[in-house]
Amino acid sequence: METDHTAGKEQIGRSMSRVDGRLKVTGGAKYAAEYELPALVYGVLVTSTIARGRIRSFDTRAAEKLPGVLAIMTYKNAPAVPGYKDTDPAEKRVAGQELRVFFDDQIQFSNQPVALAIADTLEKATYAASLVNVVYDVQKPTTDLSANLTKAYTPERPDDYNRGVADAYKQAAVRIEQEYHTPVHVHNTMEPHAATAVWEGDNAVTVYNKTQGVSLAKKDIQKLFGLSPDNVRVHSPFVGGAFGSSSRIWPPEMAALLGAKLVKRPVKVVAKREQVFNLVGYRPESIQRVALGATAAGKLTGITHHAVGLTSQYEQFTERILHPTKSMYQSPNLNATYRLVGLDLSTPCWARGPGETTGSFALESAMDELAYALNMDPLALRRANFAETDPESKKPWSSNYLRDCYEQGARAFGWEKRDPTPRSMHDGEWLVGMGMSAGIYKSDRAAASARARLGADGSLLIQTAAADVGPGTYTILTQIAAETMGIDASRVRVELGDSAFPQAPPQYGSHTAVSVGSAVHDACQELRRKLAALTDNGKRDATAGQAEQSHETILRQHNLPELVVVTESKGGAELETVARRSFAAHFVAVQVHPTLGMVRVTKIVSAIDAGKVLNPKTARSQVLGAATWSIGMALMEEGVIDDRSGRYVNNNLADYHVPVVADMPAIEVIFIDKNDSVIDPMGAKGLGEISMTGMAAAITNAIYHATGKRIRHLPATPDKLMA
Amino acid sequence: MADQQHPDESAEHSGASRRDFLKQSSIMAAFAITPPAAVTAVEKGLHETIATRFEQMPLRVTINGAAQQLNIEPRVTLLDLLREQLNLTGTKKGCDHGQCGACTVHVDGTRVNACLTLAMTTEGCKVTTIEGLADGDQLHPMQEAFIKHDGFQCGYCTPGQIMSAVACIREGHADSPDEIREYMSGNICRCGAYSNIVDAIMDVKQGGQKV
């Protein structure tokens, strides 16, 4: 194995291999469904075969009489959930009435849980679930967004936005106006959602579940069951992919919680692949109208953006679909609206770049169309409309190296070789296209806490209730701690994903490294101050280089078995004086077969301004992941629902296509890697989502360049491109 | 909307049990797949619980070098046997339909999807899982290479990717990145570590170590 630990200084910014790598390559990392617990039994969900209506009756007799079956739980015998009755509307993360699992006879979407078969083996529970017979009163479901736009309403939490004159594009010298459509996009994490609940009596519960935020999950479970904070513990040290889908208490978790309460034994529930298509959220379908107006020289004079998204009938899920439009380009005039249509589907949820990914597909496609209308290079058009300050808040950027992204990305890609005429470039019989786009994504910082414990042997233990769903949080926190303490990274151990650890925000919204990294940084600084105070009453600069005496010597001299600090860290007022964003420029080359309409992405260059890069190795991997997701979104991923039944027709990985290794091109990742001096002490900004924002449009823009065919309705499947 | 009755698909099976099926099947067919004692139990109308005991079938299989003498239900998949009965949870369940590759293990040296393999079919076989790949504390070269090249993020598809990658080289299907891409396309990685996985496999292949 490569030697990967260098001492003391300059740990941050180093390409360190993952500290949890060994556990992951040996099968030693434990995910939610993998805890061996005494008296564990299995729960298998029975889900509705209709999308709208009510349960008329159950016949559970055949299932109940099977040996090994403990219970068939339905709304008739499920334990009560006090939190379903009295939730403060202001506290709800999504407006409306959350899905109440096993609550009543109402069916609100297809595949809704109606029963849980609980048995002592997985096979018996599976068989028992198959014997539960449900009779429904069926109503015709409404699931087609396009056909129901007249039902669009303004959400309770509106996001309409105006500056300057409305519809100014209509007076512009050059203008375009188009409609863009993005389909349901399913996270499809490799690990299906799972939970094991273990009750001690009726008032204390431990849950091993798949969640991006143990602090948040704990709080939600506490509220749902009316428990005291000390009596709920959530474990989620390893998460097999999340991308936003593990950010609420979903039906599989509720089923485990309720089932375990009912049978008074630990119950494990693992969602089947077909169930993760709609029981744990998904990116909602959207229809967006974008109009752009510009001067003949390419200066934007007006932007109009009307977005409609789908949601369930019982909740109003909103996302940041208009955010890129508000801040990406300098335009004096902008009017934007956001509407929802409630359908007989489950509630969508946040999916990687929630809203920004969808909105930027429309905006960045429209910019490409405007460039052609202007007879202008698409990159030059974006440069001409660079926003020197945030057009929305009017505040200065905390940092903005988007111009460097444009420059370095274009150079590495070879943008100057592009003949702007569509269908002008070839490679053998294949049409060749080059496209680009820009991306913008918020860079938030939330309050976070960490515990740092220096042991008598000089080892350092960091504990925080953050998650590592894959970006490499264990590793970058190790680096931050090692550098701040001036010790070798091999002496640091980081523990995450336990709600008993100091509070941390969930891992979404690209703000873990910034928020939790700052907490770890501050905790280690505090430890150093304490050490310095021990050695010379605090006279020595606590942050100066390597301590002359080793930490263990200092502890020994003072007879201390350990030194522990818990620090909460959050940004100050300076955060509010600036607009905080990460930026990206994406360049994509494609080949399109002129007859068959097949698309191959052949090259991607992604240039990213995410501030200081804490670990280029793991950071690069995040951008590779975003490129993979963007290829999926642009070319193949589409949740298809039969509107006659309201049921999925492709809820499996053979029919819902995700990119495989053969679909992946060469990808070059460029980090501008310049410190942001405002947001956090490491100089970092958010990374996980910026690299996804806009990239799908770069792919379809390249397809337009190759073929002269504009794809405004994702995904760009061959049928849309056939000659 | 008009009310209408809509029994779901399982209605037609209502009240039918596996043992009813056995009774209705031809005795010859039943003998082929079921121990005689179980058939007798069914014929004599013994209680389900007793019948269940007869349905435990003996399985001799070597898993990661250790000979196992097990009694299992014939409907148990190799994947569920590993994960739920033997606590070998390194082998992952991603789809349970042979569509994602997360459950890839070696049976007598050949890569298979453990979710599509009934455990009974491994009678007398040698099964290797991710837990059996390393030599004690010494990682397998493919495991080392995955760490070195960052061939994973969340880590959930990783055991399947590694088992598939080792087999890919042993099969002689790792002579070029394009060939690797073709022969590794049965293993989905949602985090998108694909190009790093190809780099890791090429590294091991070119390193010439024994895999």
PDB file of C-alpha atoms in Angstrom, chain A residues 1-2 17-18 20-22 24-31 33-36 40 42 46-47 49-50 52 54 56-57 59 62 65-67 121-124 127 129-140 142 185-192 238-241 243 268 270 272-274 352 468-471 617-626 628-629 632 637 647 652-665 667, chain B residues 1-20 47-52 56 73 75-77 80-81 83-97 99-102 129-134 136-140 142-159 161-162 177-178 180-199:
ATOM      1  CA  MET A   1       0.000   0.000   0.000  1.00  0.00           C
ATOM      2  CA  GLU A   2       1.269   3.448  -0.805  1.00  0.00           C
ATOM      3  CA  SER A  17      -6.302   8.271   0.217  1.00  0.00           C
ATOM      4  CA  ARG A  18      -9.518   7.693   2.123  1.00  0.00           C
ATOM      5  CA  ASP A  20     -12.075   4.556   5.584  1.00  0.00           C
ATOM      6  CA  GLY A  21     -10.765   2.910   2.416  1.00  0.00           C
ATOM      7  CA  ARG A  22      -9.605  -0.270   4.089  1.00  0.00           C
ATOM      8  CA  LYS A  24     -14.753  -0.277   2.376  1.00  0.00           C
ATOM      9  CA  VAL A  25     -12.571  -2.573   0.270  1.00  0.00           C
ATOM     10  CA  THR A  26     -12.721  -5.436   2.775  1.00  0.00           C
ATOM     11  CA  GLY A  27     -16.464  -5.406   3.385  1.00  0.00           C
ATOM     12  CA  GLY A  28     -15.870  -4.192   6.925  1.00  0.00           C
ATOM     13  CA  ALA A  29     -17.878  -0.975   6.653  1.00  0.00           C
ATOM     14  CA  LYS A  30     -21.316  -1.575   8.173  1.00  0.00           C
ATOM     15  CA  TYR A  31     -24.341  -0.076   6.425  1.00  0.00           C
ATOM     16  CA  ALA A  33     -29.089  -3.251   7.217  1.00  0.00           C
ATOM     17  CA  GLU A  34     -25.937  -4.966   8.429  1.00  0.00           C
ATOM     18  CA  TYR A  35     -26.084  -4.905  12.219  1.00  0.00           C
ATOM     19  CA  GLU A  36     -26.256  -8.293  13.897  1.00  0.00           C
ATOM     20  CA  LEU A  40     -33.786  -9.500  15.227  1.00  0.00           C
ATOM     21  CA  TYR A  42     -37.593  -9.038   9.460  1.00  0.00           C
ATOM     22  CA  VAL A  46     -46.736  -4.777   1.165  1.00  0.00           C
ATOM     23  CA  THR A  47     -47.446  -1.783  -1.043  1.00  0.00           C
ATOM     24  CA  THR A  49     -51.300  -1.697  -6.353  1.00  0.00           C
ATOM     25  CA  ILE A  50     -53.469   1.345  -6.957  1.00  0.00           C
ATOM     26  CA  ARG A  52     -55.671   6.596  -5.600  1.00  0.00           C
ATOM     27  CA  ARG A  54     -59.067   3.552  -0.256  1.00  0.00           C
ATOM     28  CA  ARG A  56     -61.824  -1.604   1.515  1.00  0.00           C
ATOM     29  CA  SER A  57     -60.573  -4.678   3.320  1.00  0.00           C
ATOM     30  CA  ASP A  59     -57.369 -10.573   4.329  1.00  0.00           C
ATOM     31  CA  ALA A  62     -53.167 -16.880   5.298  1.00  0.00           C
ATOM     32  CA  LYS A  65     -50.945 -18.514  10.124  1.00  0.00           C
ATOM     33  CA  LEU A  66     -47.548 -19.144   8.524  1.00  0.00           C
ATOM     34  CA  PRO A  67     -44.965 -20.450  10.960  1.00  0.00           C
ATOM     35  CA  THR A 121     -36.587 -14.929   8.677  1.00  0.00           C
ATOM     36  CA  LEU A 122     -36.442 -12.751   5.588  1.00  0.00           C
ATOM     37  CA  GLU A 123     -37.846 -15.575   3.456  1.00  0.00           C
ATOM     38  CA  LYS A 124     -40.841 -16.128   5.712  1.00  0.00           C
ATOM     39  CA  TYR A 127     -43.659 -15.063   1.604  1.00  0.00           C
ATOM     40  CA  ALA A 129     -46.140 -10.363   2.492  1.00  0.00           C
ATOM     41  CA  SER A 130     -47.088 -12.084  -0.757  1.00  0.00           C
ATOM     42  CA  LEU A 131     -50.108 -13.688   0.938  1.00  0.00           C
ATOM     43  CA  VAL A 132     -51.622 -10.449   2.242  1.00  0.00           C
ATOM     44  CA  ASN A 133     -54.701  -9.751   0.212  1.00  0.00           C
ATOM     45  CA  VAL A 134     -55.982  -6.197  -0.071  1.00  0.00           C
ATOM     46  CA  VAL A 135     -59.217  -5.099  -1.673  1.00  0.00           C
ATOM     47  CA  TYR A 136     -59.377  -1.483  -2.778  1.00  0.00           C
ATOM     48  CA  ASP A 137     -61.982   1.020  -3.830  1.00  0.00           C
ATOM     49  CA  VAL A 138     -60.240   2.526  -6.815  1.00  0.00           C
ATOM     50  CA  GLN A 139     -60.359   6.072  -8.081  1.00  0.00           C
ATOM     51  CA  LYS A 140     -58.807   7.246 -11.293  1.00  0.00           C
ATOM     52  CA  THR A 142     -54.019  11.988 -12.033  1.00  0.00           C
ATOM     53  CA  HIS A 185     -35.071  11.561 -12.016  1.00  0.00           C
ATOM     54  CA  VAL A 186     -34.524   8.877  -9.380  1.00  0.00           C
ATOM     55  CA  HIS A 187     -31.542   8.858  -6.996  1.00  0.00           C
ATOM     56  CA  ASN A 188     -31.234   5.080  -7.132  1.00  0.00           C
ATOM     57  CA  THR A 189     -28.512   4.893  -4.520  1.00  0.00           C
ATOM     58  CA  MET A 190     -26.763   1.535  -4.621  1.00  0.00           C
ATOM     59  CA  GLU A 191     -27.742   0.832  -1.029  1.00  0.00           C
ATOM     60  CA  PRO A 192     -31.513   0.505  -0.765  1.00  0.00           C
ATOM     61  CA  PHE A 238     -21.699   4.471   6.581  1.00  0.00           C
ATOM     62  CA  VAL A 239     -24.242   5.424   3.958  1.00  0.00           C
ATOM     63  CA  GLY A 240     -24.330   3.654   0.607  1.00  0.00           C
ATOM     64  CA  GLY A 241     -25.026   6.774  -1.424  1.00  0.00           C
ATOM     65  CA  PHE A 243     -27.681  12.315  -3.058  1.00  0.00           C
ATOM     66  CA  LYS A 268     -35.251  -4.658  10.124  1.00  0.00           C
ATOM     67  CA  VAL A 270     -35.018  -3.019   3.713  1.00  0.00           C
ATOM     68  CA  LYS A 272     -36.803  -3.317  -2.428  1.00  0.00           C
ATOM     69  CA  ARG A 273     -35.299  -1.676  -5.494  1.00  0.00           C
ATOM     70  CA  GLU A 274     -38.744  -0.973  -6.948  1.00  0.00           C
ATOM     71  CA  ARG A 352     -28.169  16.357  -6.135  1.00  0.00           C
ATOM     72  CA  ASP A 468     -19.978  10.680   5.083  1.00  0.00           C
ATOM     73  CA  VAL A 469     -22.242   9.483   2.301  1.00  0.00           C
ATOM     74  CA  GLY A 470     -19.252   9.202  -0.025  1.00  0.00           C
ATOM     75  CA  PRO A 471     -17.572  12.578  -0.574  1.00  0.00           C
ATOM     76  CA  LYS A 617      -8.108  13.132  -4.836  1.00  0.00           C
ATOM     77  CA  THR A 618     -11.520  12.864  -3.184  1.00  0.00           C
ATOM     78  CA  ALA A 619     -12.629  16.233  -4.600  1.00  0.00           C
ATOM     79  CA  ARG A 620     -11.890  15.050  -8.123  1.00  0.00           C
ATOM     80  CA  SER A 621     -13.964  11.948  -7.471  1.00  0.00           C
ATOM     81  CA  GLN A 622     -16.940  14.125  -6.566  1.00  0.00           C
ATOM     82  CA  VAL A 623     -16.710  15.860  -9.922  1.00  0.00           C
ATOM     83  CA  LEU A 624     -16.438  12.494 -11.705  1.00  0.00           C
ATOM     84  CA  GLY A 625     -19.618  11.516  -9.909  1.00  0.00           C
ATOM     85  CA  ALA A 626     -21.389  14.672 -11.006  1.00  0.00           C
ATOM     86  CA  THR A 628     -21.747  10.517 -14.355  1.00  0.00           C
ATOM     87  CA  TRP A 629     -25.021  11.861 -13.018  1.00  0.00           C
ATOM     88  CA  GLY A 632     -27.456   9.922 -16.918  1.00  0.00           C
ATOM     89  CA  GLU A 637     -32.578   8.644 -16.938  1.00  0.00           C
ATOM     90  CA  ARG A 647     -47.888   3.197 -11.688  1.00  0.00           C
ATOM     91  CA  ASN A 652     -35.871  -1.383 -11.810  1.00  0.00           C
ATOM     92  CA  LEU A 653     -32.277  -0.969 -12.931  1.00  0.00           C
ATOM     93  CA  ALA A 654     -32.764  -2.868 -16.181  1.00  0.00           C
ATOM     94  CA  ASP A 655     -35.455  -0.500 -17.451  1.00  0.00           C
ATOM     95  CA  TYR A 656     -34.420   2.716 -15.724  1.00  0.00           C
ATOM     96  CA  HIS A 657     -30.996   3.228 -17.264  1.00  0.00           C
ATOM     97  CA  VAL A 658     -28.145   4.680 -15.265  1.00  0.00           C
ATOM     98  CA  PRO A 659     -24.663   5.150 -16.701  1.00  0.00           C
ATOM     99  CA  VAL A 660     -22.324   2.173 -16.516  1.00  0.00           C
ATOM    100  CA  VAL A 661     -18.571   2.258 -16.959  1.00  0.00           C
ATOM    101  CA  ALA A 662     -18.847   1.781 -20.725  1.00  0.00           C
ATOM    102  CA  ASP A 663     -20.781   5.071 -20.940  1.00  0.00           C
ATOM    103  CA  MET A 664     -18.018   7.108 -19.361  1.00  0.00           C
ATOM    104  CA  PRO A 665     -15.606   9.274 -21.344  1.00  0.00           C
ATOM    105  CA  ILE A 667     -12.960  13.404 -17.752  1.00  0.00           C
TER     106      ILE A 667
ATOM    107  CA  MET B   1     -64.986   8.770  -9.239  1.00  0.00           C
ATOM    108  CA  ALA B   2     -66.939   5.596  -9.428  1.00  0.00           C
ATOM    109  CA  ASP B   3     -66.145   3.045  -6.823  1.00  0.00           C
ATOM    110  CA  GLN B   4     -65.021  -0.249  -8.132  1.00  0.00           C
ATOM    111  CA  GLN B   5     -63.618  -3.250  -6.464  1.00  0.00           C
ATOM    112  CA  HIS B   6     -60.035  -3.956  -7.301  1.00  0.00           C
ATOM    113  CA  PRO B   7     -58.514  -7.049  -5.803  1.00  0.00           C
ATOM    114  CA  ASP B   8     -54.773  -6.923  -6.213  1.00  0.00           C
ATOM    115  CA  GLU B   9     -52.718  -9.545  -7.947  1.00  0.00           C
ATOM    116  CA  SER B  10     -52.225 -11.660  -4.885  1.00  0.00           C
ATOM    117  CA  ALA B  11     -55.950 -12.320  -4.604  1.00  0.00           C
ATOM    118  CA  GLU B  12     -55.782 -15.337  -6.850  1.00  0.00           C
ATOM    119  CA  HIS B  13     -53.227 -16.883  -4.548  1.00  0.00           C
ATOM    120  CA  SER B  14     -55.360 -16.192  -1.516  1.00  0.00           C
ATOM    121  CA  GLY B  15     -55.275 -19.100   0.879  1.00  0.00           C
ATOM    122  CA  ALA B  16     -52.870 -21.030  -1.310  1.00  0.00           C
ATOM    123  CA  SER B  17     -49.708 -22.021   0.472  1.00  0.00           C
ATOM    124  CA  ARG B  18     -46.527 -23.580  -0.728  1.00  0.00           C
ATOM    125  CA  ARG B  19     -47.588 -26.829   0.833  1.00  0.00           C
ATOM    126  CA  ASP B  20     -50.874 -26.811  -1.038  1.00  0.00           C
ATOM    127  CA  HIS B  47     -48.854 -28.947  11.010  1.00  0.00           C
ATOM    128  CA  GLU B  48     -46.973 -26.264   9.070  1.00  0.00           C
ATOM    129  CA  THR B  49     -44.456 -25.874  11.875  1.00  0.00           C
ATOM    130  CA  ILE B  50     -43.465 -29.496  11.708  1.00  0.00           C
ATOM    131  CA  ALA B  51     -43.317 -29.354   7.945  1.00  0.00           C
ATOM    132  CA  THR B  52     -41.009 -26.377   8.189  1.00  0.00           C
ATOM    133  CA  GLN B  56     -34.295 -27.499   6.228  1.00  0.00           C
ATOM    134  CA  GLU B  73     -34.421 -23.641   3.430  1.00  0.00           C
ATOM    135  CA  ARG B  75     -35.573 -20.982  -1.198  1.00  0.00           C
ATOM    136  CA  VAL B  76     -32.691 -19.061   0.419  1.00  0.00           C
ATOM    137  CA  THR B  77     -30.454 -17.226  -2.035  1.00  0.00           C
ATOM    138  CA  ASP B  80     -29.293 -13.824   1.835  1.00  0.00           C
ATOM    139  CA  LEU B  81     -27.454 -16.823   3.256  1.00  0.00           C
ATOM    140  CA  ARG B  83     -25.788 -11.597   4.717  1.00  0.00           C
ATOM    141  CA  GLU B  84     -28.574 -12.775   6.999  1.00  0.00           C
ATOM    142  CA  GLN B  85     -27.358 -16.134   8.284  1.00  0.00           C
ATOM    143  CA  LEU B  86     -23.566 -16.026   8.176  1.00  0.00           C
ATOM    144  CA  ASN B  87     -23.130 -12.297   8.908  1.00  0.00           C
ATOM    145  CA  LEU B  88     -20.900 -11.913   5.867  1.00  0.00           C
ATOM    146  CA  THR B  89     -22.359  -8.524   5.047  1.00  0.00           C
ATOM    147  CA  GLY B  90     -19.516  -7.435   2.776  1.00  0.00           C
ATOM    148  CA  THR B  91     -21.515  -8.853  -0.125  1.00  0.00           C
ATOM    149  CA  LYS B  92     -24.136  -6.213  -0.847  1.00  0.00           C
ATOM    150  CA  LYS B  93     -27.765  -6.301  -1.886  1.00  0.00           C
ATOM    151  CA  GLY B  94     -28.395  -3.533  -4.398  1.00  0.00           C
ATOM    152  CA  CYS B  95     -31.317  -4.691  -6.511  1.00  0.00           C
ATOM    153  CA  ASP B  96     -31.938  -8.395  -5.772  1.00  0.00           C
ATOM    154  CA  HIS B  97     -32.622  -8.848  -9.502  1.00  0.00           C
ATOM    155  CA  GLN B  99     -29.206  -5.856 -12.443  1.00  0.00           C
ATOM    156  CA  CYS B 100     -26.535  -4.038 -10.432  1.00  0.00           C
ATOM    157  CA  GLY B 101     -23.646  -6.390  -9.608  1.00  0.00           C
ATOM    158  CA  ALA B 102     -23.307  -5.312  -5.961  1.00  0.00           C
ATOM    159  CA  THR B 129     -16.608 -13.234  -0.868  1.00  0.00           C
ATOM    160  CA  ILE B 130     -14.919  -9.884  -0.319  1.00  0.00           C
ATOM    161  CA  GLU B 131     -14.118 -10.981   3.246  1.00  0.00           C
ATOM    162  CA  GLY B 132     -12.061 -13.846   1.836  1.00  0.00           C
ATOM    163  CA  LEU B 133     -10.027 -11.905  -0.694  1.00  0.00           C
ATOM    164  CA  ALA B 134      -7.286 -10.496   1.515  1.00  0.00           C
ATOM    165  CA  GLY B 136      -4.902 -11.995   6.572  1.00  0.00           C
ATOM    166  CA  ASP B 137      -3.886  -8.370   7.076  1.00  0.00           C
ATOM    167  CA  GLN B 138      -2.334  -8.256   3.621  1.00  0.00           C
ATOM    168  CA  LEU B 139      -4.849  -6.739   1.230  1.00  0.00           C
ATOM    169  CA  HIS B 140      -5.344  -8.249  -2.203  1.00  0.00           C
ATOM    170  CA  MET B 142      -7.041  -5.151  -6.265  1.00  0.00           C
ATOM    171  CA  GLN B 143      -8.106  -3.866  -2.858  1.00  0.00           C
ATOM    172  CA  GLU B 144      -4.868  -1.862  -2.637  1.00  0.00           C
ATOM    173  CA  ALA B 145      -5.423  -0.481  -6.121  1.00  0.00           C
ATOM    174  CA  PHE B 146      -8.993   0.592  -5.363  1.00  0.00           C
ATOM    175  CA  ILE B 147      -7.715   2.589  -2.378  1.00  0.00           C
ATOM    176  CA  LYS B 148      -4.821   4.065  -4.343  1.00  0.00           C
ATOM    177  CA  HIS B 149      -6.997   5.135  -7.302  1.00  0.00           C
ATOM    178  CA  ASP B 150     -10.017   6.173  -5.215  1.00  0.00           C
ATOM    179  CA  GLY B 151     -12.155   3.580  -6.977  1.00  0.00           C
ATOM    180  CA  PHE B 152     -15.152   4.212  -4.735  1.00  0.00           C
ATOM    181  CA  GLN B 153     -16.960   6.860  -2.750  1.00  0.00           C
ATOM    182  CA  CYS B 154     -19.840   5.552  -0.647  1.00  0.00           C
ATOM    183  CA  GLY B 155     -18.314   2.076  -0.782  1.00  0.00           C
ATOM    184  CA  TYR B 156     -21.517   0.115  -1.251  1.00  0.00           C
ATOM    185  CA  CYS B 157     -20.895  -1.225  -4.758  1.00  0.00           C
ATOM    186  CA  THR B 158     -17.198  -1.662  -3.950  1.00  0.00           C
ATOM    187  CA  PRO B 159     -17.070  -5.310  -2.828  1.00  0.00           C
ATOM    188  CA  GLN B 161     -16.726  -4.154  -8.138  1.00  0.00           C
ATOM    189  CA  ILE B 162     -13.581  -5.658  -6.616  1.00  0.00           C
ATOM    190  CA  PRO B 177      -9.357   0.131 -20.806  1.00  0.00           C
ATOM    191  CA  ASP B 178     -12.028  -0.445 -23.459  1.00  0.00           C
ATOM    192  CA  ILE B 180     -12.359  -3.476 -19.012  1.00  0.00           C
ATOM    193  CA  ARG B 181     -15.215  -1.053 -19.613  1.00  0.00           C
ATOM    194  CA  GLU B 182     -17.071  -3.735 -21.545  1.00  0.00           C
ATOM    195  CA  TYR B 183     -16.520  -6.513 -19.011  1.00  0.00           C
ATOM    196  CA  MET B 184     -17.166  -4.338 -15.949  1.00  0.00           C
ATOM    197  CA  SER B 185     -20.447  -2.898 -17.213  1.00  0.00           C
ATOM    198  CA  GLY B 186     -22.480  -5.284 -15.078  1.00  0.00           C
ATOM    199  CA  ASN B 187     -21.393  -3.478 -11.935  1.00  0.00           C
ATOM    200  CA  ILE B 188     -23.168  -0.187 -11.373  1.00  0.00           C
ATOM    201  CA  CYS B 189     -21.501   2.545  -9.321  1.00  0.00           C
ATOM    202  CA  ARG B 190     -23.922   5.370  -8.610  1.00  0.00           C
ATOM    203  CA  CYS B 191     -21.221   7.603  -7.111  1.00  0.00           C
ATOM    204  CA  GLY B 192     -19.498   7.517 -10.501  1.00  0.00           C
ATOM    205  CA  ALA B 193     -16.050   6.190  -9.586  1.00  0.00           C
ATOM    206  CA  TYR B 194     -15.899   4.412 -12.939  1.00  0.00           C
ATOM    207  CA  SER B 195     -12.759   5.915 -14.448  1.00  0.00           C
ATOM    208  CA  ASN B 196     -10.881   5.358 -11.188  1.00  0.00           C
ATOM    209  CA  ILE B 197     -12.036   1.738 -11.177  1.00  0.00           C
ATOM    210  CA  VAL B 198     -10.683   1.274 -14.713  1.00  0.00           C
ATOM    211  CA  ASP B 199      -7.387   2.858 -13.588  1.00  0.00           C
TER     212      ASP B 199
END
